[in-house]
XYZ file of C-alpha atoms in Angstrom:
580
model
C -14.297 0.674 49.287
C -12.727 3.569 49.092
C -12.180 6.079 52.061
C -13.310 10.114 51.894
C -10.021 11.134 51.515
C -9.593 8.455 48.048
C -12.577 10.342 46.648
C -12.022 13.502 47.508
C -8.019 13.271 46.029
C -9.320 11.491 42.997
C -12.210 14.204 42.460
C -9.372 16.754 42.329
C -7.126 14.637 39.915
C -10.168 15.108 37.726
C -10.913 18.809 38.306
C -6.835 19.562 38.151
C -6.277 17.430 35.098
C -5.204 18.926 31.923
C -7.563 19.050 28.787
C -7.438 17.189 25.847
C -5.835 19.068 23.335
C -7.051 19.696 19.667
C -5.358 17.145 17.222
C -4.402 20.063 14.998
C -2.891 22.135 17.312
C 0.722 21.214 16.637
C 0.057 21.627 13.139
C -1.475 25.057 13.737
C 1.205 26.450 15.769
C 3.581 25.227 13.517
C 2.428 27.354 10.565
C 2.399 30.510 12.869
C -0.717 31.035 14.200
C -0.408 33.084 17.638
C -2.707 31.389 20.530
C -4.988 34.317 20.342
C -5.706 34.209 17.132
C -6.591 30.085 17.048
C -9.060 31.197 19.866
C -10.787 33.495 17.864
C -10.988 31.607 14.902
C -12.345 28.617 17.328
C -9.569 26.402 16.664
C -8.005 26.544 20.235
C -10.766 24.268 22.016
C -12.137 20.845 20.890
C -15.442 20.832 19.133
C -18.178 18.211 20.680
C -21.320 20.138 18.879
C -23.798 17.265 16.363
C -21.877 15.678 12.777
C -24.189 17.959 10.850
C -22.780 20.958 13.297
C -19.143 20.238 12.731
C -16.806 20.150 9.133
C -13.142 18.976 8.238
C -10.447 21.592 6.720
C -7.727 19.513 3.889
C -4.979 22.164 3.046
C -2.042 21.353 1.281
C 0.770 22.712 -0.498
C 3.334 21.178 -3.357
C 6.336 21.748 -1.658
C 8.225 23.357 1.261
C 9.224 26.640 -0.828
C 5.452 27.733 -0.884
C 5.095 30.703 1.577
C 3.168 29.561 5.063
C 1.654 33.164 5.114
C -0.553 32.144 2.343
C -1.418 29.093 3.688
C -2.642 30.485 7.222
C -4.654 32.861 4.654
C -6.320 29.391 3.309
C -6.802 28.728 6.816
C -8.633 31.896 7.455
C -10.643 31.946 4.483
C -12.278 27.967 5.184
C -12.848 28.973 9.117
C -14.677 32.324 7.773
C -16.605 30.739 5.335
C -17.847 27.610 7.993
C -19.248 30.568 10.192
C -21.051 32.105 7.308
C -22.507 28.321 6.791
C -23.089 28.060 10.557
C -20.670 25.096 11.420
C -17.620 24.387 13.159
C -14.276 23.516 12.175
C -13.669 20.125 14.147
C -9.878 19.623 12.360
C -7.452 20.980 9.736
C -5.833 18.319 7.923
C -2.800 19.825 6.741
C -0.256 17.944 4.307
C 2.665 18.555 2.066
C 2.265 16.177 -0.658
C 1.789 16.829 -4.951
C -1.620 15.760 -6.088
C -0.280 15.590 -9.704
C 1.694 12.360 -8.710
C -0.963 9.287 -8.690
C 1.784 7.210 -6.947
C 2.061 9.484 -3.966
C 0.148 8.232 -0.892
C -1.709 11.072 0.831
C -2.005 10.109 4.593
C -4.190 13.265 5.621
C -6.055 13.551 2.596
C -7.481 10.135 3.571
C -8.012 10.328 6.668
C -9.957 13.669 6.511
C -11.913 11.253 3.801
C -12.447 8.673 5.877
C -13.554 11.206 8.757
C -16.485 11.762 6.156
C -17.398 8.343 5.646
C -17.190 7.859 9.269
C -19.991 10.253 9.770
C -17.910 12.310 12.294
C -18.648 15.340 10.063
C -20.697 16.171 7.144
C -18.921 18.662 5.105
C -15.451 19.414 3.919
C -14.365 22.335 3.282
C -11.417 22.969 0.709
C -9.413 26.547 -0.410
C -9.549 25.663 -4.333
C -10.181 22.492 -6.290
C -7.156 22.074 -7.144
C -6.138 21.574 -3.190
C -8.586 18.692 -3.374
C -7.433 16.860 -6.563
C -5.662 17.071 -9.560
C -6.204 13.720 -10.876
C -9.898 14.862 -12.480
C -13.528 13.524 -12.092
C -12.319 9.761 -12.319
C -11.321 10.444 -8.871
C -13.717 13.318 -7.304
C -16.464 11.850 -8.937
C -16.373 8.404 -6.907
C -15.980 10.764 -4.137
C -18.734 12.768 -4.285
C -20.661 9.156 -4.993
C -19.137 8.067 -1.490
C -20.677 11.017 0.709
C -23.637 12.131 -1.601
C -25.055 8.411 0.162
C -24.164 9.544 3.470
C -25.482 13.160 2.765
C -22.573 14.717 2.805
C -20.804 17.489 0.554
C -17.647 18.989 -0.546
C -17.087 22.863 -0.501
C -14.321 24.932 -2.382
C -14.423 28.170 -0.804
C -12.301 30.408 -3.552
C -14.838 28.798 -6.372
C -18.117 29.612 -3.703
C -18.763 25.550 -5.131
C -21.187 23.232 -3.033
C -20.451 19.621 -4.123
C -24.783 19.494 -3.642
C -25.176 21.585 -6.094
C -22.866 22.206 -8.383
C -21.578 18.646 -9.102
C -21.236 19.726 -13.119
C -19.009 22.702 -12.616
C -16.830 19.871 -9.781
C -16.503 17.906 -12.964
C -15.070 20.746 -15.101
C -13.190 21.817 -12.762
C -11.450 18.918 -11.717
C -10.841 17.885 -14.971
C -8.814 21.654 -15.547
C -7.000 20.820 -12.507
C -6.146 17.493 -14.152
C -5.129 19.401 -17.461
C -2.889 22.118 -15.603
C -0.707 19.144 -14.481
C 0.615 17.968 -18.042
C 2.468 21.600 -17.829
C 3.408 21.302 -14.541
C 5.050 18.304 -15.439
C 6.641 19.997 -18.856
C 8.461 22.970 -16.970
C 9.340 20.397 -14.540
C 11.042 18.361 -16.391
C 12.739 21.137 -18.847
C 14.035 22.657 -15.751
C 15.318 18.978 -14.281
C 17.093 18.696 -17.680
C 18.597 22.099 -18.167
C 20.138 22.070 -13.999
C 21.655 17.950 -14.957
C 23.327 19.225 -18.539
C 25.217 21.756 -16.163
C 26.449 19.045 -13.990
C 23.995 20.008 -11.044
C 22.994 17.322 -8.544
C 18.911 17.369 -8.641
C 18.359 16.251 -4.985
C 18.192 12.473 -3.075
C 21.441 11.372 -0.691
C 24.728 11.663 -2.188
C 26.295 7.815 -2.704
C 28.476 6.315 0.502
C 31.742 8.231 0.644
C 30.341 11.732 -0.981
C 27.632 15.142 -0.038
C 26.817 17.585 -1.730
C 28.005 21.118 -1.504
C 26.403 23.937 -3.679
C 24.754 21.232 -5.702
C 28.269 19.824 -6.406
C 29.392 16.306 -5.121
C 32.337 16.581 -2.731
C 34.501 14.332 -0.611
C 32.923 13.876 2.702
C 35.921 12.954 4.753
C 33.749 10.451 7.245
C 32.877 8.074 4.873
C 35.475 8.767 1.999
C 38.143 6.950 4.096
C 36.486 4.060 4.039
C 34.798 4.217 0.638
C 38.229 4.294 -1.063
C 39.835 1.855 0.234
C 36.729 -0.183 -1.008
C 36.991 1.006 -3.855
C 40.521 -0.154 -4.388
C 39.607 -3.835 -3.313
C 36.937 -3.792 -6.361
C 40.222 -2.524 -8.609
C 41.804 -5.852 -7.080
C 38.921 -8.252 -8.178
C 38.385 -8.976 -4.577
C 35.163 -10.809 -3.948
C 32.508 -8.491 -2.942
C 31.118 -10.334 0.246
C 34.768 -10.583 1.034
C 35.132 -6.857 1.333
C 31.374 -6.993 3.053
C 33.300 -8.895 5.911
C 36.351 -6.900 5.981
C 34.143 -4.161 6.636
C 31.760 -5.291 9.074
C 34.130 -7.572 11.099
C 35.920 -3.896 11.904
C 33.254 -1.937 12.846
C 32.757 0.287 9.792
C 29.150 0.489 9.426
C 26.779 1.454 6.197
C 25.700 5.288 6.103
C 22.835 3.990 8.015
C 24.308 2.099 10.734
C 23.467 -1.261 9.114
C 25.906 -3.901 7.951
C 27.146 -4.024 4.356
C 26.149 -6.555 2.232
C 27.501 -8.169 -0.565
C 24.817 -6.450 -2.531
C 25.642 -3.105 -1.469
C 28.639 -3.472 -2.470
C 28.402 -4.384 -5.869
C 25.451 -1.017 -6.069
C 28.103 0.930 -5.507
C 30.097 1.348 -8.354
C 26.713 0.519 -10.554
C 25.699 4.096 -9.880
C 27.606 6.661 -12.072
C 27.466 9.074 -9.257
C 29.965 6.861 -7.209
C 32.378 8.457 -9.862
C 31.634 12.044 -9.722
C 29.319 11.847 -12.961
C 25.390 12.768 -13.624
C 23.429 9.908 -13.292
C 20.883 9.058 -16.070
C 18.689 6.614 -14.360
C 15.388 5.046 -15.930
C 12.082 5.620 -14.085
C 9.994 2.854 -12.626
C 6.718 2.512 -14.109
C 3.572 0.650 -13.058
C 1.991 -2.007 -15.162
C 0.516 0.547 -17.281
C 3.495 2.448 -18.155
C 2.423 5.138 -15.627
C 5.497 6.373 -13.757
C 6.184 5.972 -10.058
C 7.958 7.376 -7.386
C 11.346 5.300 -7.726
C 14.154 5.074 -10.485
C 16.249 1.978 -11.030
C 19.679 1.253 -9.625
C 22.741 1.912 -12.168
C 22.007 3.837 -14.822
C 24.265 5.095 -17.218
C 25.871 8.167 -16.756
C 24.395 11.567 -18.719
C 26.105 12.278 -21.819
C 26.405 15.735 -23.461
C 26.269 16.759 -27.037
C 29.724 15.373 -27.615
C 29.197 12.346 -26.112
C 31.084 12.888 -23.361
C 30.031 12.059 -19.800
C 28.509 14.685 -17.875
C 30.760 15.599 -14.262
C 28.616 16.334 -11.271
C 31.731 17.095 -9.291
C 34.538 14.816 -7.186
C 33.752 10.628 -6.861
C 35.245 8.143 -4.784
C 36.231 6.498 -8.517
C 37.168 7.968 -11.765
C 35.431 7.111 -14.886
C 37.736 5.179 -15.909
C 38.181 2.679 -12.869
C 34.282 2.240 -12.984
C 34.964 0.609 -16.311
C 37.249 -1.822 -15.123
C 35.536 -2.608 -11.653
C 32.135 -3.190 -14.473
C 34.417 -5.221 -16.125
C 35.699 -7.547 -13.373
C 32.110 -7.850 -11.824
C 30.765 -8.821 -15.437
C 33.350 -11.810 -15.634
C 32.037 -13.256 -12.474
C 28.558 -12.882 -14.182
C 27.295 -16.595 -15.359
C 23.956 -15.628 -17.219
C 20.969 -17.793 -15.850
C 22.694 -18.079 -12.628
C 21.927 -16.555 -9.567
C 25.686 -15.230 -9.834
C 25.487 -11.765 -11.109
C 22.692 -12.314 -13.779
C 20.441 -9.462 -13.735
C 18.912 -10.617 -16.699
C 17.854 -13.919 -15.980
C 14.404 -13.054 -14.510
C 12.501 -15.017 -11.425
C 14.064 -18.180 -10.745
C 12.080 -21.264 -10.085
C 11.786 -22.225 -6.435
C 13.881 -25.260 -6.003
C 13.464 -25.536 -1.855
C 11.009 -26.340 0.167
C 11.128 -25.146 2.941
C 12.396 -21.377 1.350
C 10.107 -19.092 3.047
C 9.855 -21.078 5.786
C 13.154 -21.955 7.244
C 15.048 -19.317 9.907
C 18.150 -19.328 11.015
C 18.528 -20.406 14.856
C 21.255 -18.006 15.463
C 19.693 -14.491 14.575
C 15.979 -15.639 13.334
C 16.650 -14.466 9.707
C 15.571 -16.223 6.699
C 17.895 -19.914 5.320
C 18.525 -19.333 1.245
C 17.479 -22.505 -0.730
C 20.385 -21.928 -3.161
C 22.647 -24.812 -4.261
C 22.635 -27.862 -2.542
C 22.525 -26.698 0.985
C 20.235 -24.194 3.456
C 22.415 -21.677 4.783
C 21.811 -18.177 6.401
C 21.533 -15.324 4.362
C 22.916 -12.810 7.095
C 25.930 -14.821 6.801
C 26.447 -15.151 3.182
C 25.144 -11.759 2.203
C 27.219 -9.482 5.604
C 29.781 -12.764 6.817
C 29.981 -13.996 10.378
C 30.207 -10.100 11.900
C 26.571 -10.625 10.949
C 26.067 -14.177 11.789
C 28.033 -17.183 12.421
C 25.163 -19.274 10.436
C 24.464 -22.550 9.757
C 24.277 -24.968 7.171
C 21.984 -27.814 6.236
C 21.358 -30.035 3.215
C 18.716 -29.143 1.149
C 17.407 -32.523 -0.183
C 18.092 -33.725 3.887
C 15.897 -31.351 5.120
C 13.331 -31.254 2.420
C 12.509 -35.281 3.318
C 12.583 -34.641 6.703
C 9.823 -31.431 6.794
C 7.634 -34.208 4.757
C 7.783 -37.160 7.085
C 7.076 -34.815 9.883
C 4.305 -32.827 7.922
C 2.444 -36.068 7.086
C 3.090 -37.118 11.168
C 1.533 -33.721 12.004
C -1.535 -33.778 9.250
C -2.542 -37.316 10.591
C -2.273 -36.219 13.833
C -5.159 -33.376 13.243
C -9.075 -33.580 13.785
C -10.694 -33.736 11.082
C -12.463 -30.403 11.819
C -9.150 -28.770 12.318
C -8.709 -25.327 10.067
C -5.294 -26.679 8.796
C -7.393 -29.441 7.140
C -9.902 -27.615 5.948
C -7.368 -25.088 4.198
C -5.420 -28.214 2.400
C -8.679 -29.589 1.134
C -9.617 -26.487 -0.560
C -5.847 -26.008 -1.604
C -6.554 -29.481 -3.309
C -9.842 -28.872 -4.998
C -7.731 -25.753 -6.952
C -5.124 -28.348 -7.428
C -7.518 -30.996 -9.240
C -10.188 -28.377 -11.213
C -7.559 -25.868 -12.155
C -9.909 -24.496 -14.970
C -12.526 -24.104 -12.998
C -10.183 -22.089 -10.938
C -8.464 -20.349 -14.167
C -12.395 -19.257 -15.171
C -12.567 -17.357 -11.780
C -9.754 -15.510 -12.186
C -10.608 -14.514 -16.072
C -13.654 -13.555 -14.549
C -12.780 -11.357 -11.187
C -10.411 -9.658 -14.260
C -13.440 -8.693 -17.049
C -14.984 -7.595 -14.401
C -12.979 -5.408 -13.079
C -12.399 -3.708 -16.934
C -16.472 -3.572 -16.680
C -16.182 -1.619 -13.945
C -13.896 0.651 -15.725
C -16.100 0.798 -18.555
C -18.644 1.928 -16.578
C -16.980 4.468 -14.803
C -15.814 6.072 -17.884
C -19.301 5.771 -19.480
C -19.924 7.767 -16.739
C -17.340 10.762 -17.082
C -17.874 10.791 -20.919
C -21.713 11.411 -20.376
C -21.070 14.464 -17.545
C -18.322 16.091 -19.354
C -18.180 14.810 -22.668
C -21.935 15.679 -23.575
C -23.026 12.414 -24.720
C -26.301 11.600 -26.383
C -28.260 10.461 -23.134
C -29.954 7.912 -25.427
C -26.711 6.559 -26.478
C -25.518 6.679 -22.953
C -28.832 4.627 -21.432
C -28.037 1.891 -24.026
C -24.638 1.504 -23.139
C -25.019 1.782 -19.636
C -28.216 -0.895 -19.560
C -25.415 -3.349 -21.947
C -22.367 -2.530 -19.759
C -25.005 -3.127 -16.166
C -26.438 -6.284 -17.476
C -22.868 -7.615 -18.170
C -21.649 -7.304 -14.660
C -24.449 -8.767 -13.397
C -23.807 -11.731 -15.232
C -20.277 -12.136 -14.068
C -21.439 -11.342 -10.845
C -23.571 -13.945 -10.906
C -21.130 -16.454 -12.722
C -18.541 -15.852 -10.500
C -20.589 -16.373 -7.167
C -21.796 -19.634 -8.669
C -18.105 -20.697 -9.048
C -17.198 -19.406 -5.976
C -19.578 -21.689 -3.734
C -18.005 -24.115 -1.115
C -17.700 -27.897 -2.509
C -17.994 -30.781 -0.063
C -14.983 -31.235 0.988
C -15.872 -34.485 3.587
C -14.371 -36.849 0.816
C -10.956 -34.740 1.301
C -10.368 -35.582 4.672
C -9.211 -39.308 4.387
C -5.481 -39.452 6.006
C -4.475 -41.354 3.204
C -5.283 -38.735 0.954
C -4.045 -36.067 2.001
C -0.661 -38.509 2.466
C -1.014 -38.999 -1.103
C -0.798 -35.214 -1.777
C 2.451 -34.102 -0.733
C 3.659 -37.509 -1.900
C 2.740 -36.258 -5.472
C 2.857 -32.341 -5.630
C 5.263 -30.767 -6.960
C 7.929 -28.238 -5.464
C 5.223 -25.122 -5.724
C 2.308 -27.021 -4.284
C 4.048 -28.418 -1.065
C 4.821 -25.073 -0.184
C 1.337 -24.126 -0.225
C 0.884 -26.959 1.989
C 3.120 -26.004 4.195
C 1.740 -22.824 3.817
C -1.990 -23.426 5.507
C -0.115 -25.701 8.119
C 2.828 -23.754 9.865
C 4.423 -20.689 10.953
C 8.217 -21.341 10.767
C 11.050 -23.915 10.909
C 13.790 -23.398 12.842
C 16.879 -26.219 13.121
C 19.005 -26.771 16.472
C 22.553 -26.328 16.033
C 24.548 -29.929 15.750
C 27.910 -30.683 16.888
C 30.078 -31.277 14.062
C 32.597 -33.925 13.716
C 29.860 -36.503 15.289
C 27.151 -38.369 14.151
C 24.669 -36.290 16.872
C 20.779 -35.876 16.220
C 19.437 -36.783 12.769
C 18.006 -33.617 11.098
C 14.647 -34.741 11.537
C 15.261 -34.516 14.969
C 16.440 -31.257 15.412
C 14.050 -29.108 13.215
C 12.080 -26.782 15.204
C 8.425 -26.689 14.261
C 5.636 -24.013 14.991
C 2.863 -25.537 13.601
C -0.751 -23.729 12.830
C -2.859 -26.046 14.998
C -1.699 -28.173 17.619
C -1.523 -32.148 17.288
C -4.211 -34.301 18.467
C -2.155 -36.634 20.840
C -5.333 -39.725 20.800
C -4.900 -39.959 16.800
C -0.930 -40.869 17.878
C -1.563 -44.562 17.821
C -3.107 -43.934 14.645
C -0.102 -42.674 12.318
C 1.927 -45.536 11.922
C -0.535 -48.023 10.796
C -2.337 -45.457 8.281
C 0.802 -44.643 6.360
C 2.387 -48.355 6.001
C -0.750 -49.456 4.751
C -0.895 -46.442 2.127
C 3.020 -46.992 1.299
C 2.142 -50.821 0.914
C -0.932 -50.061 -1.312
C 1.126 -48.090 -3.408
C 4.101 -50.435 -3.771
C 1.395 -53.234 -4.831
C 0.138 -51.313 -7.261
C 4.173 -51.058 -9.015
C 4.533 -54.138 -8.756
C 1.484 -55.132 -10.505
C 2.142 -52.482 -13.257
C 5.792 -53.873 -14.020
């Protein structure tokens, strides 16, 4: 127990120790609000008053060259208008993001969200709707689903708009918001177009030997010495994990303190920039043509009315040695290969174990290529990297079999390993049924979508609400179908005939490449291999590959292994023999 003096020291720890601090308060002092003035707008002290007492604050801004002064005035205006509705501002979620971009992810906006659907508040409060969202009422009208069922509201204090009831004039104007962005993204893009015809860099890090100075690349002496003389080993044809090593194995590091790659290499001189000229690069888009917040490597360089390449300022190349270093890269190209092929597509997995197999030396992944499992540290950055190791493919694929089957016949047959196989095999043997599930998690989806734009058309469109109860009742009775389809296909079968040793023997004996990796899959974690000694016979691979298995063996179904799979393997050689 403790003594007087314990409790009275520890009562003063409590009385002396500081208070919690707001969660906003760095965010508040950092747009240059005075202490004073946070105390007297109440955002100083934390706020423990009742949910329906309290309310969130989401302000945001496009970009760092809007004025703070006008966004403390947002600040202002929200903490004035809370008093007016009697509550209390519990946090300001400030964030710097563009809501005209569907592929940006907006950290505070969601999490002042989720705040709401926490019940922590009930109400947030927003400058303009256009702060909220500019993606229209597909969006804020799920929203204002969400927290109308938890009694909560939205309020946009410049339009004097309560989510409650106003939920029509949300709709419109969420859906001008939405409108305003198509010119947004107009003078945007005239403006992009107008700065890159006059040779201006547009912003994003200059490439590996080169900054920019007055929106003009320029030489940057730290990196340029080394860039160079890389760039004159790509004049030579020299191989580009060659120079990888060369650069690595000395100490000259990537901008980023990494080490290079063979792939970074060859990037290099695939980006026009690398030779002083504007880069005309082609925009990643999602699966709906919608565009996203990348561009893809290379590009071709800008041309002008004459055709003639557009200069952005110095490279570490000319034009003219990009061509040829293009040139010698494309004759090591063999299309359908793994060997410079952009083209080719996905190839089919060939390994195993790929995925699965780590390198002993520095834990990173073993590439399945060719005939043998090496690590990709050292074939991608050379033996600066990694001094590998190297293992044959069709060696080491037998070998993670005999041991898997060891290991499954070792198991309970209540174990979760098992239980995952045997429903990996029931999707193996009924692959329609399987096929129909997937059709059907995919209509259903679309009906969804249907719905929610039956929906939007009826609010803003000014649909016939007879026409709109029809479709809705056809649309609603047609999910509930799937629904109901798809939960009847989804049921658990008996799997109790699926846990016979033999069987499951018998499937990784016949799967294919694909399907043995799932097995392997819903069995283990990794596979690592223990270094042999070469020039000697030493362990047998089998022997020196390093397990970590899901579920541990059970050591009394040991005795059991060897007899189960000879009689399988001498079942199945009967059954050649009596076929020839």
């Amino acid at each position: 127990m403790e003594n007087k003096v314990e409790k009275y020291q520890r009562f003063a720890d409590l009385i002396t120790a500081p208070l919690p601090e707001r969660e906003d308060r760095a965010v508040l002092l950092a747009l240059g609000f005075e202490e004073a003035e946070l105390r007297e707008l109440g955002l100083w002290d934390l706020v423990s008053c009742a949910p329906e007492d309290r309310a969130e604050a989401y302000v945001r801004r496009s970009n760092k060259r809007e004025d703070v002064t006008t966004l403390r005035t947002h600040v202002r205006d929200i903490v004035w208008q809370a008093r007016r509705d009697g509550l209390q501002i519990r946090r300001v979620w400030f964030e710097q993001r563009s809501a005209s971009k569907a592929y940006i992810k907006r950290e505070e906006f969601d999490a002042a969200i989720q705040a709401m659907m926490d019940g922590i508040s009930k109400t947030l409060y927003v400058w303009k709707t256009d702060r909220l969202s500019r993606r229209g009422m597909g969006q804020v009208g799920l929203l204002l689903d969400e927290l109308e069922k938890r009694r909560s509201r939205i309020y946009s204090v410049q339009e004097n708009l309560d989510s409650r009831t106003g939920r029509i004039l949300f709709a419109l104007l969420s859906e001008r918001a939405r409108d305003e962005v198509k010119d947004i993204v107009l003078r945007t893009q005239v403006g992009v177009d107008a700065h890159k015809a006059e040779g201006k860099w547009m912003g994003g890090p200059a490439p590996y030997g080169l900054h920019v100075v007055e929106r003009k690349l320029r030489h940057f002496e730290e990196e340029y010495k080394y860039a160079r003389p890389m760039a004159e080993q790509l004049l030579e044809n020299v191989v580009p994990a060659a120079i990888a090593e060369y650069h690595n194995s000395r100490g000259i590091l990537t901008r980023f303190g990494k080490l290079w790659t063979a792939q970074g290499v060859i990037a290099l001189p695939h980006s026009p920039s690398w030779a002083g000229l504007v880069s005309n690069r082609e925009r990643m888009v999602d699966e709906f043509g919608n565009p996203l917040d990348g561009y893809h490597r290379g590009g071709e360089p800008l041309m002008d009315a004459k055709g003639i390449p557009v200069s952005c300022g110095d490279g570490v190349i000319t034009p003219e040695e990009r061509t040829i270093i293009l040139g010698n890269l494309a004759k090591r190209s063999i299309a359908g290969t793994s060997i410079g092929d952009r083209t080719r597509g996905r190839r089919r997995t060939v390994a195993v174990l790929s995925g699965f197999f780590h390198c002993p030396h520095c834990g990173g992944g073993m590439a399945g290529g060719g005939s043998n499992y090496r690590c990709r540290a050292r074939i991608h950055s050379g033996p600066t990297a990694c001094k590998g190791i190297s293992t044959m493919r069709t060696v080491a694929d037998e070998a993670i079999g005999i041991l898997w089957v060891n290991h499954i016949l070792s198991l309970s047959p209540d174990s979760p390993t098992i239980q995952s196989i045997a429903r990996r095999w029931l999707s193996y043997q009924d692959p329609a049924k399987e096929t129909r599930k997937l059709a059907l998690s995919a209509a259903l989806e679309k009906a969804a979508s249907r719905e929610k734009r039956l929906n939007k058309d009826f609010f803003i469109g000014g649909m016939d609400e007879e026409q709109y109860d029809q479709l809705r009742r056809e649309v609603s009775a047609q999910i509930q179908e799937m629904k109901a389809e798809l939960a009847e296909l989804s049921v658990e079968a008996d799997l109790t005939p699926l846990m016979d040793r033999e069987a499951l023997v018998s499937l990784w004996e016949k799967g294919t490449v694909e399907k043995r990796q799932g097995l392997l899959g819903a069995s283990l974690k990794k596979v690592t291999i223990t270094p042999g000694q070469r020039g000697s016979a030493g362990p047998r691979v089998i022997d020196r590959l390093v397990i970590t298995w899901l579920d541990e063996p059970n050591p009394e179904a040991r005795a059991e292994i060897v007899a189960a799979v000879q009689a399988h393997r001498q079942r199945q050689e009967g059954a050649e023999l009596s076929a020839a």
